[in-house]
CSV table of C-alpha atoms in Angstrom, one decimal:
chain,number,residue,atom,x,y,z
A,108,UNK,CA,0.2,0.3,-0.2
A,109,UNK,CA,1.9,3.4,-1.3
A,110,UNK,CA,1.8,5.7,2.2
A,111,UNK,CA,-0.8,8.1,1.9
A,112,UNK,CA,0.0,12.2,2.1
A,113,UNK,CA,-0.2,13.9,5.7
A,114,UNK,CA,0.5,17.3,5.6
A,115,UNK,CA,-1.5,20.1,3.6
A,116,UNK,CA,1.3,20.9,1.1
A,117,UNK,CA,1.7,16.9,0.5
A,118,UNK,CA,-1.9,16.3,0.2
A,119,UNK,CA,-2.3,19.4,-2.5
A,120,UNK,CA,0.7,18.0,-4.1
A,121,UNK,CA,-1.6,14.6,-4.8
A,122,UNK,CA,-4.3,17.0,-5.8
A,123,UNK,CA,-2.4,18.8,-8.4
A,124,UNK,CA,-0.8,15.7,-9.9
A,125,UNK,CA,-4.4,13.9,-9.9
A,126,UNK,CA,-5.6,16.7,-11.4
A,127,UNK,CA,-3.4,17.6,-14.2
A,128,UNK,CA,-3.7,13.5,-15.6
A,129,UNK,CA,-7.4,14.4,-15.9
A,130,UNK,CA,-7.3,17.6,-17.5
A,131,UNK,CA,-5.1,16.1,-20.0
A,132,UNK,CA,-7.3,13.1,-20.3
A,133,UNK,CA,-10.3,15.9,-20.8
A,134,UNK,CA,-8.6,18.1,-23.4
A,135,UNK,CA,-4.9,17.0,-25.3
A,136,UNK,CA,-5.8,13.2,-24.8
A,137,UNK,CA,-9.6,13.4,-25.4
A,138,UNK,CA,-9.6,11.6,-28.6
A,139,UNK,CA,-7.9,8.5,-26.7
A,140,UNK,CA,-9.9,8.9,-23.6
A,141,UNK,CA,-13.4,8.6,-25.9
A,142,UNK,CA,-11.8,5.4,-27.8
A,143,UNK,CA,-10.9,3.9,-24.5
A,144,UNK,CA,-14.1,4.9,-23.0
A,145,UNK,CA,-16.0,2.1,-25.1
A,146,UNK,CA,-20.0,1.5,-23.8
A,147,UNK,CA,-19.6,-2.2,-25.1
A,148,UNK,CA,-17.3,-2.7,-22.3
A,149,UNK,CA,-18.2,-3.2,-18.6
A,150,UNK,CA,-18.8,-0.2,-16.0
A,151,UNK,CA,-15.4,1.9,-16.9
A,152,UNK,CA,-14.1,4.7,-14.7
A,153,UNK,CA,-11.8,7.5,-15.0
A,154,UNK,CA,-8.8,7.7,-12.9
A,155,UNK,CA,-6.2,10.5,-12.2
A,156,UNK,CA,-3.0,9.0,-10.6
A,157,UNK,CA,-0.3,10.6,-8.5
A,158,UNK,CA,2.1,10.2,-11.3
A,159,UNK,CA,0.1,12.8,-13.1
A,160,UNK,CA,-1.3,10.2,-15.6
A,161,UNK,CA,-5.1,9.1,-16.3
A,162,UNK,CA,-6.5,5.9,-16.9
A,163,UNK,CA,-9.6,4.1,-17.8
A,164,UNK,CA,-10.3,1.0,-15.8
A,165,UNK,CA,-12.7,-1.3,-14.1
A,166,UNK,CA,-13.5,-0.2,-10.1
A,167,UNK,CA,-11.2,-1.6,-7.3
A,168,UNK,CA,-12.4,-5.2,-6.5
A,169,UNK,CA,-11.7,-4.7,-3.0
A,170,UNK,CA,-14.4,-3.9,-0.7
A,171,UNK,CA,-14.3,-1.2,0.8
A,172,UNK,CA,-11.8,0.8,-1.6
A,173,UNK,CA,-8.5,1.6,-0.5
A,174,UNK,CA,-9.9,5.4,-1.6
A,175,UNK,CA,-12.7,6.7,-2.5
A,176,UNK,CA,-13.6,5.3,-6.3
A,177,UNK,CA,-14.6,7.8,-9.4
A,178,UNK,CA,-17.7,8.1,-11.0
A,179,UNK,CA,-18.8,4.0,-12.5
A,180,UNK,CA,-19.5,3.8,-15.6
A,181,UNK,CA,-18.9,6.4,-17.4
A,182,UNK,CA,-18.9,4.8,-20.9
A,183,UNK,CA,-22.1,3.7,-20.7
A,184,UNK,CA,-23.3,7.6,-21.5
A,185,UNK,CA,-21.1,8.0,-24.3
A,186,UNK,CA,-23.1,7.4,-27.2
A,187,UNK,CA,-25.9,8.6,-25.5
A,188,UNK,CA,-25.6,12.9,-25.6
A,189,UNK,CA,-23.0,15.1,-27.4
A,190,UNK,CA,-19.6,14.6,-27.2
A,191,UNK,CA,-19.5,18.1,-25.6
A,192,UNK,CA,-22.0,17.1,-22.9
A,193,UNK,CA,-20.5,13.6,-22.0
A,194,UNK,CA,-17.0,15.5,-21.3
A,195,UNK,CA,-18.6,17.7,-19.7
A,196,UNK,CA,-20.4,15.4,-17.5
A,197,UNK,CA,-17.2,13.3,-17.1
A,198,UNK,CA,-15.3,16.6,-15.8
A,199,UNK,CA,-18.0,17.4,-13.3
A,200,UNK,CA,-17.7,13.9,-11.7
A,201,UNK,CA,-14.2,13.8,-12.2
A,202,UNK,CA,-14.4,17.3,-9.8
A,203,UNK,CA,-16.3,15.5,-7.7
A,204,UNK,CA,-13.8,12.5,-7.2
A,205,UNK,CA,-10.9,14.9,-6.7
A,206,UNK,CA,-12.1,16.5,-3.7
A,207,UNK,CA,-13.4,13.2,-2.5
A,208,UNK,CA,-9.8,11.7,-2.6
A,209,UNK,CA,-8.1,15.1,-1.2
A,210,UNK,CA,-10.5,15.1,1.5
A,211,UNK,CA,-10.3,11.5,2.5
A,212,UNK,CA,-6.8,12.4,2.7
A,213,UNK,CA,-7.1,15.4,5.0
A,214,UNK,CA,-9.0,13.9,8.0
A,215,UNK,CA,-6.6,14.0,10.2
A,216,UNK,CA,-6.1,17.9,9.8
A,217,UNK,CA,-7.5,20.2,11.9
A,218,UNK,CA,-10.1,22.9,10.8
A,219,UNK,CA,-7.0,25.2,10.1
A,220,UNK,CA,-5.3,22.6,8.3
A,221,UNK,CA,-8.9,22.0,6.1
A,222,UNK,CA,-9.8,25.4,5.3
A,223,UNK,CA,-5.8,25.8,3.8
A,224,UNK,CA,-6.1,22.7,1.8
A,225,UNK,CA,-9.4,24.0,0.5
A,226,UNK,CA,-8.2,27.6,-0.5
A,227,UNK,CA,-5.3,25.8,-2.1
A,228,UNK,CA,-7.4,23.8,-4.0
A,229,UNK,CA,-9.2,26.6,-5.3
A,230,UNK,CA,-6.4,28.5,-6.9
A,231,UNK,CA,-7.6,26.3,-9.7
A,232,UNK,CA,-10.3,26.3,-12.2
A,233,UNK,CA,-12.2,23.3,-12.0
A,234,UNK,CA,-12.2,20.6,-14.6
A,235,UNK,CA,-15.7,21.4,-15.8
A,236,UNK,CA,-14.9,25.1,-15.9
A,237,UNK,CA,-11.5,24.3,-18.0
A,238,UNK,CA,-13.8,22.0,-20.5
A,239,UNK,CA,-16.4,24.1,-21.0
A,240,UNK,CA,-14.8,27.5,-20.4
A,241,UNK,CA,-17.4,28.5,-18.2
A,242,UNK,CA,-15.2,30.8,-16.5
A,243,UNK,CA,-14.5,33.0,-19.5
A,244,UNK,CA,-16.7,35.6,-18.5
A,245,UNK,CA,-15.9,37.9,-15.3
A,246,UNK,CA,-16.2,36.0,-12.0
A,247,UNK,CA,-18.8,38.1,-10.7
A,248,UNK,CA,-22.1,39.5,-12.2
A,249,UNK,CA,-22.4,43.0,-13.4
A,250,UNK,CA,-23.3,45.1,-10.2
A,251,UNK,CA,-27.1,46.2,-10.5
A,252,UNK,CA,-27.6,49.9,-12.2
A,253,UNK,CA,-27.4,52.6,-9.1
A,254,UNK,CA,-25.9,50.0,-6.7
A,255,UNK,CA,-23.2,50.3,-4.2
A,256,UNK,CA,-19.6,51.1,-5.9
A,257,UNK,CA,-19.6,54.7,-7.0
A,258,UNK,CA,-21.4,56.4,-9.0
A,259,UNK,CA,-21.2,54.9,-12.7
A,260,UNK,CA,-20.8,56.7,-15.6
A,261,UNK,CA,-23.0,55.3,-18.6
A,262,UNK,CA,-22.1,55.7,-22.5
A,263,UNK,CA,-25.6,55.7,-23.6
A,264,UNK,CA,-29.2,55.6,-22.0
A,265,UNK,CA,-30.6,52.3,-21.5
A,266,UNK,CA,-34.2,51.6,-22.5
A,267,UNK,CA,-36.1,52.2,-19.3
A,268,UNK,CA,-38.4,49.8,-20.4
A,269,UNK,CA,-36.3,47.0,-20.5
A,270,UNK,CA,-34.9,44.6,-17.8
A,271,UNK,CA,-31.1,44.8,-17.5
A,272,UNK,CA,-31.2,41.0,-17.2
A,273,UNK,CA,-33.7,38.2,-17.6
A,274,UNK,CA,-33.7,34.7,-17.9
A,275,UNK,CA,-34.8,34.7,-21.7
A,276,UNK,CA,-33.0,36.6,-24.5
A,277,UNK,CA,-35.7,39.2,-26.2
A,278,UNK,CA,-34.0,39.9,-29.7
A,279,UNK,CA,-32.2,37.3,-32.1
A,280,UNK,CA,-29.3,35.2,-31.7
A,281,UNK,CA,-26.1,36.9,-32.9
A,282,UNK,CA,-24.9,35.4,-36.4
A,283,UNK,CA,-21.4,35.4,-38.1
A,284,UNK,CA,-22.5,38.0,-40.7
A,285,UNK,CA,-23.8,40.5,-38.3
A,286,UNK,CA,-20.1,41.3,-37.3
A,287,UNK,CA,-19.3,44.6,-38.7
A,288,UNK,CA,-19.0,48.1,-37.6
A,289,UNK,CA,-22.4,48.6,-37.9
A,290,UNK,CA,-22.8,46.7,-34.6
A,291,UNK,CA,-21.0,49.7,-32.9
A,292,UNK,CA,-24.0,51.4,-30.6
A,293,UNK,CA,-26.3,48.4,-31.1
A,294,UNK,CA,-28.2,47.0,-28.4
A,295,UNK,CA,-28.0,43.4,-27.2
A,296,UNK,CA,-28.6,40.8,-24.5
A,297,UNK,CA,-25.5,38.7,-23.5
A,298,UNK,CA,-25.7,35.4,-21.9
A,299,UNK,CA,-23.7,34.0,-19.0
A,300,UNK,CA,-23.4,30.4,-18.4
A,301,UNK,CA,-22.3,30.9,-14.6
A,302,UNK,CA,-25.7,31.8,-13.8
A,303,UNK,CA,-28.2,31.2,-16.8
A,304,UNK,CA,-29.0,34.8,-17.4
A,305,UNK,CA,-29.0,37.3,-19.9
A,306,UNK,CA,-27.9,41.0,-19.3
A,307,UNK,CA,-28.4,43.9,-21.0
A,308,UNK,CA,-25.5,45.5,-23.0
A,309,UNK,CA,-24.3,47.9,-25.3
A,310,UNK,CA,-21.9,47.1,-28.2
A,311,UNK,CA,-19.3,50.1,-28.0
A,312,UNK,CA,-17.0,49.2,-30.9
A,313,UNK,CA,-15.8,45.9,-32.8
A,314,UNK,CA,-13.2,45.1,-34.7
A,315,UNK,CA,-14.7,43.0,-37.6
A,316,UNK,CA,-11.1,41.7,-39.0
A,317,UNK,CA,-10.2,40.4,-35.5
A,318,UNK,CA,-13.9,39.4,-34.4
A,319,UNK,CA,-13.4,41.5,-31.0
A,320,UNK,CA,-15.9,43.9,-29.2
A,321,UNK,CA,-16.1,45.9,-26.1
A,322,UNK,CA,-19.2,46.3,-24.7
A,323,UNK,CA,-20.8,48.1,-21.6
A,324,UNK,CA,-23.5,47.1,-19.0
A,325,UNK,CA,-26.1,48.9,-17.9
A,326,UNK,CA,-24.2,49.4,-14.8
A,327,UNK,CA,-21.4,50.9,-16.7
A,328,UNK,CA,-18.8,48.4,-16.5
A,329,UNK,CA,-16.9,47.6,-19.7
A,330,UNK,CA,-16.0,44.1,-21.2
A,331,UNK,CA,-13.9,42.8,-24.0
A,332,UNK,CA,-15.4,39.9,-26.0
A,333,UNK,CA,-14.4,37.3,-28.5
A,334,UNK,CA,-17.4,37.7,-30.7
A,335,UNK,CA,-16.5,34.6,-33.2
A,336,UNK,CA,-17.0,32.4,-29.8
A,337,UNK,CA,-19.7,33.9,-28.6
A,338,UNK,CA,-21.3,33.6,-32.1
A,339,UNK,CA,-20.5,29.8,-31.7
A,340,UNK,CA,-22.1,29.0,-28.3
A,341,UNK,CA,-25.0,31.4,-29.1
A,342,UNK,CA,-24.6,33.7,-26.5
A,343,UNK,CA,-25.4,37.1,-27.8
A,344,UNK,CA,-28.9,38.1,-28.7
A,345,UNK,CA,-29.1,41.1,-30.9
A,346,UNK,CA,-32.5,43.8,-30.0
């Protein structure tokens, strides 16, 4: 039996190595992972190793297992959904497994040690965030207009009859053909995957060649966007 990591630093190092292996499986080695996760085989699990590698294996035979086990049967769902959705699903379960292993090791740490370990782990984006680019927008929602944080300077008065955020878009989705200087000054709604809301924005500059744009929220906060990515993922609706 391999010696378990005991200190915060040792456990965090183990976490990083396992995470590195899993991230490689879900990105650089995705095609190989996809082939190994054959639905015709028995229940398979995706493991991240202490050496920074990954493997698709049958679950441990010993009961109870030496360590918490990853999600069982990732291969069965492979052909029943779109590839990117399957990858996201495997990433979510892999995130859960990484935390389970880390805090299995951390059982003898005190509260301060567990808190420090959690803070170190949170320095990394989750695997789900990494594969789905869920963290591509700012980590916090734009402040509500007129809220705390000092005076807000708006470049243009937004339609007061239109909500600054909503669950559903009211315009038509931005298309590749729309990306031109004519978008400057156009109001739109930008979708945030983090909270599943559409935010009212104004497009204040557009570079049609690089597909880059700058937008301003109703709060006055500005942000740069990659319009090619926005179009591809359907995350903007023109008003």
